[in-house]
Coordinates of N, CA, C and O in Angstrom, one line a residue:
X16 N 0.8 -1.2 0.0 CA 0.0 0.0 0.0 C 0.9 1.2 0.0 O 0.6 2.2 -0.7
X17 N 2.0 1.2 0.7 CA 2.8 2.4 0.8 C 3.4 2.8 -0.5 O 3.5 3.9 -0.9
X18 N 3.9 1.8 -1.3 CA 4.5 2.0 -2.6 C 3.5 2.5 -3.6 O 3.8 3.3 -4.4
X19 N 2.3 1.9 -3.6 CA 1.3 2.3 -4.5 C 0.8 3.7 -4.2 O 0.4 4.5 -5.1
X20 N 0.7 4.1 -2.9 CA 0.3 5.5 -2.5 C 1.4 6.5 -2.9 O 1.1 7.5 -3.4
X21 N 2.7 6.1 -2.8 CA 3.7 7.0 -3.3 C 3.7 7.1 -4.8 O 3.9 8.2 -5.3
X22 N 3.4 6.0 -5.5 CA 3.3 6.1 -7.0 C 2.2 7.0 -7.4 O 2.3 7.8 -8.3
X23 N 1.0 6.9 -6.7 CA -0.1 7.7 -7.0 C 0.2 9.2 -6.8 O -0.2 10.0 -7.6
X24 N 0.8 9.5 -5.7 CA 1.2 10.8 -5.4 C 2.1 11.4 -6.4 O 2.0 12.6 -6.8
X25 N 3.1 10.6 -6.9 CA 4.0 11.1 -7.9 C 3.3 11.3 -9.2 O 3.6 12.3 -9.9
X26 N 2.3 10.5 -9.6 CA 1.6 10.7 -10.8 C 0.7 12.0 -10.7 O 0.7 12.8 -11.6
X27 N 0.2 12.2 -9.5 CA -0.6 13.4 -9.3 C 0.3 14.7 -9.5 O -0.1 15.7 -10.1
X28 N 1.4 14.7 -8.9 CA 2.3 15.8 -9.0 C 2.7 16.1 -10.5 O 2.7 17.2 -10.9
X29 N 3.1 15.0 -11.2 CA 3.5 15.2 -12.6 C 2.3 15.7 -13.4 O 2.5 16.6 -14.2
X30 N 1.1 15.1 -13.2 CA 0.0 15.6 -14.0 C -0.4 17.0 -13.7 O -0.8 17.7 -14.6
X31 N -0.3 17.4 -12.4 CA -0.6 18.8 -12.1 C 0.4 19.7 -12.7 O 0.0 20.8 -13.1
X32 N 1.6 19.4 -12.8 CA 2.6 20.2 -13.5 C 2.3 20.3 -15.0 O 2.5 21.4 -15.6
X33 N 1.9 19.2 -15.6 CA 1.6 19.2 -17.0 C 0.3 20.1 -17.2 O 0.3 20.9 -18.2
X34 N -0.7 19.9 -16.4 CA -1.9 20.6 -16.6 C -1.8 22.1 -16.3 O -2.6 22.9 -16.8
X35 N -0.8 22.5 -15.6 CA -0.6 23.9 -15.3 C -0.2 24.7 -16.6 O -0.5 25.8 -16.7
X36 N 0.5 24.0 -17.5 CA 1.0 24.6 -18.7 C 0.1 24.3 -19.9 O 0.3 24.9 -21.0
X37 N -0.7 23.3 -19.9 CA -1.5 22.9 -21.0 C -2.9 23.6 -21.0 O -3.4 24.0 -20.0
X38 N -3.4 23.8 -22.2 CA -4.8 24.4 -22.3 C -5.8 23.3 -22.5 O -5.5 22.2 -23.0
X39 N -7.0 23.6 -22.1 CA -8.1 22.7 -22.3 C -7.9 21.3 -21.5 O -8.5 20.3 -21.9
X40 N -7.2 21.4 -20.5 CA -7.0 20.2 -19.6 C -7.4 20.5 -18.2 O -7.1 21.6 -17.7
X41 N -8.3 19.7 -17.6 CA -8.7 19.9 -16.2 C -8.2 18.7 -15.4 O -8.3 17.5 -15.9
X42 N -7.8 19.0 -14.2 CA -7.2 18.0 -13.3 C -7.9 18.1 -12.0 O -8.1 19.2 -11.5
X43 N -8.3 17.0 -11.4 CA -8.9 17.0 -10.1 C -8.5 15.9 -9.2 O -8.0 14.8 -9.7
X44 N -8.5 16.1 -7.9 CA -8.2 15.1 -6.9 C -9.4 14.9 -6.0 O -10.1 15.8 -5.7
X45 N -9.7 13.6 -5.6 CA -10.9 13.3 -4.8 C -10.5 12.3 -3.8 O -9.6 11.5 -3.9
X46 N -11.3 12.3 -2.7 CA -11.3 11.4 -1.6 C -12.7 11.1 -1.1 O -13.4 12.1 -0.8
X47 N -13.1 9.9 -1.1 CA -14.5 9.5 -0.8 C -14.5 8.5 0.3 O -14.0 7.4 0.1
X48 N -15.1 8.8 1.5 CA -15.4 7.8 2.4 C -16.6 6.9 2.0 O -17.4 7.4 1.2
X49 N -16.6 5.7 2.3 CA -17.7 4.8 1.9 C -17.9 3.7 2.9 O -17.1 3.3 3.6
X50 N -19.2 3.2 2.8 CA -19.5 2.0 3.6 C -19.8 0.8 2.6 O -20.4 1.0 1.5
X51 N -19.2 -0.3 2.8 CA -19.4 -1.5 1.9 C -19.8 -2.7 2.8 O -19.5 -2.8 4.0
X52 N -20.5 -3.6 2.2 CA -20.9 -4.9 2.8 C -20.9 -6.0 1.8 O -21.0 -5.8 0.6
X53 N -20.9 -7.2 2.3 CA -21.0 -8.4 1.5 C -22.3 -9.1 1.8 O -22.8 -9.0 2.9
X54 N -22.7 -9.9 0.8 CA -23.8 -10.8 1.0 C -23.4 -12.1 0.3 O -22.4 -12.2 -0.4
X55 N -24.1 -13.2 0.5 CA -23.8 -14.5 0.0 C -25.0 -15.1 -0.8 O -26.1 -14.8 -0.4
X56 N -24.7 -15.9 -1.8 CA -25.7 -16.6 -2.5 C -26.0 -17.9 -1.9 O -26.7 -18.7 -2.5
X57 N -25.4 -18.3 -0.8 CA -25.7 -19.5 -0.1 C -26.2 -19.3 1.3 O -26.0 -18.2 1.9
X58 N -27.0 -20.2 1.8 CA -27.5 -20.0 3.2 C -26.5 -20.3 4.3 O -26.8 -20.1 5.5
X59 N -25.3 -20.7 3.9 CA -24.2 -21.0 4.9 C -23.7 -19.7 5.6 O -23.3 -19.7 6.7
X60 N -23.8 -18.6 4.8 CA -23.4 -17.3 5.3 C -24.5 -16.3 5.2 O -25.3 -16.3 4.3
X61 N -24.5 -15.4 6.2 CA -25.5 -14.3 6.2 C -24.7 -13.0 6.4 O -23.7 -13.0 7.1
X62 N -25.2 -11.9 5.9 CA -24.5 -10.6 6.1 C -24.5 -10.2 7.6 O -25.5 -10.5 8.3
X63 N -23.4 -9.7 8.1 CA -23.3 -9.3 9.5 C -22.6 -8.0 9.7 O -21.8 -7.8 10.5
X64 N -23.0 -7.0 8.9 CA -22.5 -5.6 9.1 C -21.6 -5.1 8.0 O -21.1 -5.8 7.2
X65 N -21.5 -3.8 8.0 CA -20.7 -3.1 7.0 C -19.3 -2.8 7.5 O -19.1 -2.9 8.7
X66 N -18.4 -2.4 6.6 CA -17.1 -2.0 6.9 C -16.8 -0.6 6.3 O -17.2 -0.3 5.2
X67 N -16.1 0.3 7.1 CA -15.8 1.6 6.5 C -14.6 1.4 5.6 O -13.7 0.7 5.8
X68 N -14.7 2.1 4.4 CA -13.7 2.0 3.4 C -13.4 3.4 2.9 O -13.9 4.4 3.3
X69 N -12.5 3.5 1.9 CA -12.0 4.8 1.4 C -11.6 4.6 0.0 O -11.1 3.6 -0.5
X70 N -12.0 5.6 -0.8 CA -11.6 5.7 -2.3 C -10.9 7.0 -2.5 O -11.5 8.1 -2.2
X71 N -9.7 7.0 -3.0 CA -9.0 8.3 -3.3 C -8.3 8.1 -4.6 O -7.8 7.1 -5.0
X72 N -8.2 9.3 -5.3 CA -7.5 9.3 -6.6 C -7.5 10.6 -7.3 O -7.7 11.6 -6.7
X73 N -7.4 10.6 -8.6 CA -7.4 11.8 -9.4 C -8.1 11.6 -10.7 O -8.3 10.4 -11.2
X74 N -8.6 12.7 -11.3 CA -9.3 12.6 -12.6 C -8.6 13.6 -13.6 O -8.0 14.6 -13.1
X75 N -8.6 13.3 -14.8 CA -8.1 14.2 -15.9 C -9.0 14.3 -17.0 O -9.5 13.2 -17.5
X76 N -9.3 15.5 -17.5 CA -10.3 15.7 -18.6 C -9.5 16.5 -19.6 O -8.9 17.6 -19.4
X77 N -9.5 16.0 -20.9 CA -8.9 16.7 -22.0 C -10.0 17.1 -23.0 O -10.6 16.2 -23.6
X78 N -10.3 18.4 -23.1 CA -11.3 18.9 -23.9 C -10.8 18.9 -25.4 O -9.8 19.5 -25.7
X79 N -11.6 18.3 -26.3 CA -11.3 18.3 -27.7 C -12.2 19.2 -28.5 O -12.1 19.5 -29.7
X80 N -13.3 19.7 -27.8 CA -14.2 20.7 -28.3 C -14.7 21.5 -27.1 O -14.3 21.2 -26.0
X81 N -15.5 22.5 -27.3 CA -15.9 23.4 -26.2 C -16.6 22.7 -25.1 O -16.4 23.0 -23.9
X82 N -17.5 21.7 -25.5 CA -18.3 21.0 -24.4 C -18.1 19.5 -24.4 O -18.8 18.8 -23.8
X83 N -17.0 19.0 -25.1 CA -16.8 17.5 -25.1 C -15.4 17.2 -24.7 O -14.4 17.9 -25.1
X84 N -15.2 16.2 -23.8 CA -13.9 15.9 -23.3 C -13.7 14.3 -23.2 O -14.7 13.6 -23.1
X85 N -12.5 13.9 -23.3 CA -12.1 12.5 -23.0 C -11.6 12.6 -21.5 O -10.8 13.4 -21.1
X86 N -12.1 11.6 -20.7 CA -11.8 11.6 -19.3 C -11.0 10.3 -18.9 O -11.3 9.3 -19.5
X87 N -10.1 10.4 -18.0 CA -9.5 9.3 -17.4 C -9.0 9.6 -16.0 O -9.4 10.7 -15.5
X88 N -8.3 8.8 -15.4 CA -7.8 9.0 -14.0 C -7.3 7.7 -13.4 O -7.1 6.7 -14.1
X89 N -7.2 7.7 -12.1 CA -6.9 6.5 -11.3 C -7.3 6.7 -9.9 O -7.4 7.8 -9.4
X90 N -7.7 5.6 -9.2 CA -8.0 5.6 -7.8 C -7.7 4.3 -7.1 O -7.6 3.3 -7.8
X91 N -7.5 4.4 -5.8 CA -7.3 3.2 -5.0 C -8.5 3.1 -4.1 O -8.9 4.0 -3.4
X92 N -9.2 1.9 -4.2 CA -10.5 1.7 -3.5 C -10.3 0.6 -2.5 O -9.8 -0.5 -2.9
X93 N -10.7 0.8 -1.3 CA -10.7 -0.2 -0.2 C -12.2 -0.5 0.1 O -12.9 0.3 0.5
X94 N -12.5 -1.8 0.1 CA -13.9 -2.3 0.4 C -13.8 -3.4 1.4 O -12.7 -4.0 1.6
X95 N -14.9 -3.8 1.9 CA -15.0 -5.0 2.8 C -16.3 -5.3 3.3 O -17.3 -4.7 2.9
X96 N -16.4 -6.2 4.2 CA -17.7 -6.6 4.8 C -17.6 -7.7 5.8 O -16.5 -8.3 5.9
X97 N -18.6 -7.9 6.6 CA -18.7 -9.0 7.6 C -19.7 -10.1 7.1 O -20.8 -9.7 6.7
X98 N -19.3 -11.3 7.3 CA -20.2 -12.4 7.0 C -20.2 -13.3 8.3 O -19.2 -13.6 8.9
X99 N -21.4 -13.9 8.6 CA -21.5 -14.8 9.7 C -21.8 -16.2 9.2 O -22.7 -16.4 8.3
X100 N -21.0 -17.1 9.7 CA -21.1 -18.5 9.2 C -22.2 -19.2 10.1 O -22.2 -19.1 11.3
X101 N -23.2 -19.9 9.4 CA -24.3 -20.5 10.1 C -24.3 -22.0 10.3 O -25.0 -22.5 11.1
X102 N -23.5 -22.8 9.6 CA -23.5 -24.2 9.6 C -22.2 -24.8 10.1 O -21.3 -24.2 10.3
X103 N -22.2 -26.2 10.3 CA -21.1 -26.9 10.8 C -20.1 -27.3 9.7 O -20.5 -27.5 8.6
X104 N -18.8 -27.4 10.1 CA -17.8 -28.0 9.3 C -17.4 -27.3 8.0 O -17.3 -28.0 7.0
X105 N -17.1 -26.0 8.1 CA -16.7 -25.3 6.9 C -15.2 -25.1 7.0 O -14.7 -24.6 8.1
X106 N -14.5 -25.3 6.0 CA -13.0 -25.1 5.9 C -12.8 -24.0 4.9 O -13.2 -24.1 3.7
X107 N -12.0 -22.9 5.3 CA -11.7 -21.8 4.4 C -10.3 -21.9 4.1 O -9.4 -21.9 4.9
X108 N -10.0 -22.0 2.7 CA -8.6 -22.1 2.2 C -8.2 -20.7 1.7 O -8.9 -20.1 0.9
X109 N -7.1 -20.2 2.3 CA -6.5 -18.9 1.8 C -5.1 -19.1 1.3 O -4.6 -20.2 1.3
X110 N -4.5 -18.1 0.9 CA -3.1 -18.2 0.4 C -2.1 -18.7 1.4 O -1.2 -19.4 1.2
X111 N -2.3 -18.2 2.7 CA -1.3 -18.5 3.7 C -1.7 -19.7 4.6 O -0.8 -20.2 5.2
X112 N -3.0 -20.1 4.7 CA -3.3 -21.2 5.6 C -4.7 -21.7 5.3 O -5.4 -21.2 4.4
X113 N -5.1 -22.7 6.1 CA -6.4 -23.3 6.0 C -7.0 -23.0 7.4 O -6.4 -23.3 8.4
X114 N -8.3 -22.5 7.4 CA -9.0 -22.2 8.6 C -10.3 -23.0 8.8 O -11.0 -23.2 7.8
X115 N -10.5 -23.6 10.0 CA -11.8 -24.3 10.2 C -12.7 -23.2 10.9 O -12.4 -22.6 11.9
X116 N -13.9 -23.1 10.3 CA -14.9 -22.1 10.7 C -16.0 -22.7 11.5 O -16.6 -23.6 11.1
X117 N -16.1 -22.3 12.8 CA -17.2 -22.8 13.7 C -18.5 -22.0 13.4 O -18.5 -20.9 13.0
X118 N -19.6 -22.6 13.7 CA -20.9 -21.9 13.5 C -21.0 -20.7 14.4 O -20.5 -20.6 15.5
X119 N -21.6 -19.6 13.9 CA -21.7 -18.3 14.6 C -20.5 -17.5 14.5 O -20.4 -16.4 15.1
X120 N -19.4 -17.9 13.8 CA -18.2 -17.1 13.6 C -18.4 -16.0 12.6 O -19.0 -16.2 11.6
X121 N -17.9 -14.8 13.0 CA -18.0 -13.6 12.1 C -16.7 -13.6 11.3 O -15.6 -13.7 11.9
X122 N -16.8 -13.4 10.0 CA -15.6 -13.3 9.1 C -15.6 -11.9 8.5 O -16.5 -11.6 7.8
X123 N -14.5 -11.2 8.8 CA -14.4 -9.9 8.2 C -13.4 -10.0 7.0 O -12.3 -10.5 7.2
X124 N -13.9 -9.6 5.8 CA -13.1 -9.7 4.6 C -12.9 -8.2 4.1 O -13.8 -7.4 4.1
X125 N -11.7 -8.0 3.6 CA -11.4 -6.7 3.0 C -10.7 -6.9 1.7 O -10.0 -7.9 1.5
X126 N -10.9 -5.9 0.8 CA -10.2 -6.0 -0.5 C -9.8 -4.6 -0.9 O -10.3 -3.6 -0.4
X127 N -8.8 -4.6 -1.8 CA -8.3 -3.3 -2.3 C -8.0 -3.4 -3.8 O -7.4 -4.5 -4.2
X128 N -8.4 -2.4 -4.6 CA -8.1 -2.5 -6.0 C -7.8 -1.1 -6.6 O -8.2 -0.1 -6.0
X129 N -7.2 -1.1 -7.7 CA -6.9 0.1 -8.5 C -7.9 0.2 -9.6 O -8.1 -0.8 -10.3
X130 N -8.5 1.4 -9.8 CA -9.5 1.6 -10.8 C -9.0 2.7 -11.8 O -8.5 3.7 -11.4
X131 N -9.1 2.4 -13.1 CA -8.6 3.3 -14.1 C -9.8 3.5 -15.1 O -10.0 2.6 -16.0
X132 N -10.6 4.6 -15.0 CA -11.7 4.8 -15.9 C -11.2 5.5 -17.2 O -10.2 6.1 -17.3
X133 N -12.0 5.3 -18.3 CA -11.8 5.9 -19.5 C -13.2 6.2 -20.1 O -14.1 5.3 -20.2
X134 N -13.5 7.5 -20.4 CA -14.8 7.8 -20.9 C -14.9 9.1 -21.6 O -13.9 9.8 -21.9
X135 N -16.1 9.5 -21.9 CA -16.4 10.8 -22.6 C -17.3 11.6 -21.7 O -18.2 11.1 -21.0
X136 N -17.1 12.9 -21.7 CA -17.9 13.8 -20.9 C -18.6 14.8 -21.9 O -17.9 15.4 -22.8
X137 N -19.9 15.0 -21.8 CA -20.7 15.9 -22.6 C -21.3 16.9 -21.7 O -22.1 16.5 -20.8
X138 N -21.1 18.2 -21.9 CA -21.6 19.3 -21.1 C -22.6 20.1 -21.9 O -22.5 20.2 -23.1
X139 N -23.6 20.7 -21.2 CA -24.6 21.6 -21.8 C -24.0 23.0 -21.7 O -23.1 23.3 -20.9
X140 N -24.7 23.9 -22.4 CA -24.4 25.3 -22.1 C -24.9 25.7 -20.8 O -25.8 25.0 -20.2
X141 N -24.5 26.8 -20.2 CA -24.9 27.2 -18.9 C -26.4 27.5 -18.9 O -26.8 28.3 -19.8
X142 N -27.2 26.9 -18.1 CA -28.6 27.2 -18.0 C -28.9 27.8 -16.6 O -28.8 27.2 -15.6
X143 N -29.1 29.1 -16.6 CA -29.1 29.9 -15.3 C -27.7 29.9 -14.7 O -26.8 30.3 -15.3
X144 N -27.6 29.3 -13.5 CA -26.3 29.2 -12.9 C -25.8 27.7 -12.9 O -24.9 27.4 -12.2
X145 N -26.5 26.9 -13.7 CA -26.1 25.4 -13.7 C -25.6 25.0 -15.0 O -26.0 25.5 -16.1
X146 N -24.7 24.0 -15.0 CA -24.2 23.3 -16.2 C -24.5 21.8 -15.9 O -24.0 21.3 -15.0
X147 N -25.2 21.2 -16.8 CA -25.4 19.7 -16.7 C -24.5 19.0 -17.6 O -24.0 19.5 -18.6
X148 N -24.1 17.7 -17.2 CA -23.2 16.9 -18.1 C -23.6 15.5 -17.9 O -24.2 15.0 -17.0
X149 N -23.2 14.7 -18.9 CA -23.3 13.3 -18.9 C -21.9 12.7 -19.0 O -21.0 13.2 -19.8
X150 N -21.6 11.7 -18.3 CA -20.3 11.1 -18.3 C -20.5 9.6 -18.6 O -21.0 8.8 -17.8
X151 N -20.0 9.1 -19.7 CA -20.2 7.8 -20.2 C -18.8 7.1 -20.4 O -17.9 7.8 -20.9
X152 N -18.7 5.8 -20.0 CA -17.4 5.2 -20.3 C -17.3 3.8 -19.6 O -18.3 3.2 -19.2
X153 N -16.1 3.3 -19.5 CA -15.8 2.0 -18.9 C -14.8 2.3 -17.8 O -14.1 3.3 -17.7
X154 N -14.7 1.3 -16.9 CA -13.9 1.4 -15.7 C -13.1 0.1 -15.5 O -13.7 -0.9 -15.1
X155 N -11.8 0.2 -15.8 CA -11.0 -1.0 -15.7 C -10.5 -1.1 -14.2 O -10.1 -0.2 -13.6
X156 N -10.6 -2.3 -13.7 CA -10.2 -2.6 -12.3 C -9.1 -3.6 -12.2 O -9.2 -4.7 -12.8
X157 N -8.0 -3.3 -11.4 CA -6.9 -4.2 -11.2 C -6.8 -4.6 -9.8 O -6.7 -3.7 -8.9
X158 N -6.9 -5.8 -9.5 CA -6.9 -6.3 -8.1 C -5.5 -6.6 -7.6 O -4.6 -6.9 -8.4

């Protein structure tokens, strides 16, 4: 996490230096707190609460016309959830070990991934004090 956070900070600094000299480029930084939870498609597990997570990153918009832009960026997203095991005799296999799960045991799982969106942004002319826009695209996720 520390090396990826340093890499993200370095990318932000480089892109902000580039955007300071370039025209029709907008750069933004964001940080979003979030609640996430898991559910199961089997009756062996039931949801047992949410976990606080965080999503932070940057966005970059390159305008190729007055109201049209190509957008991209990157973010690091942390998610998780709690599941309660309901039945007897479950064995959980992970990378580092094998765990025997007793009935009534709470399992907290967390995940982290990098997201790299790519899309188009369409803006309207100013209507009163408001500008409306549509943002369409895809979001690549690397775990």
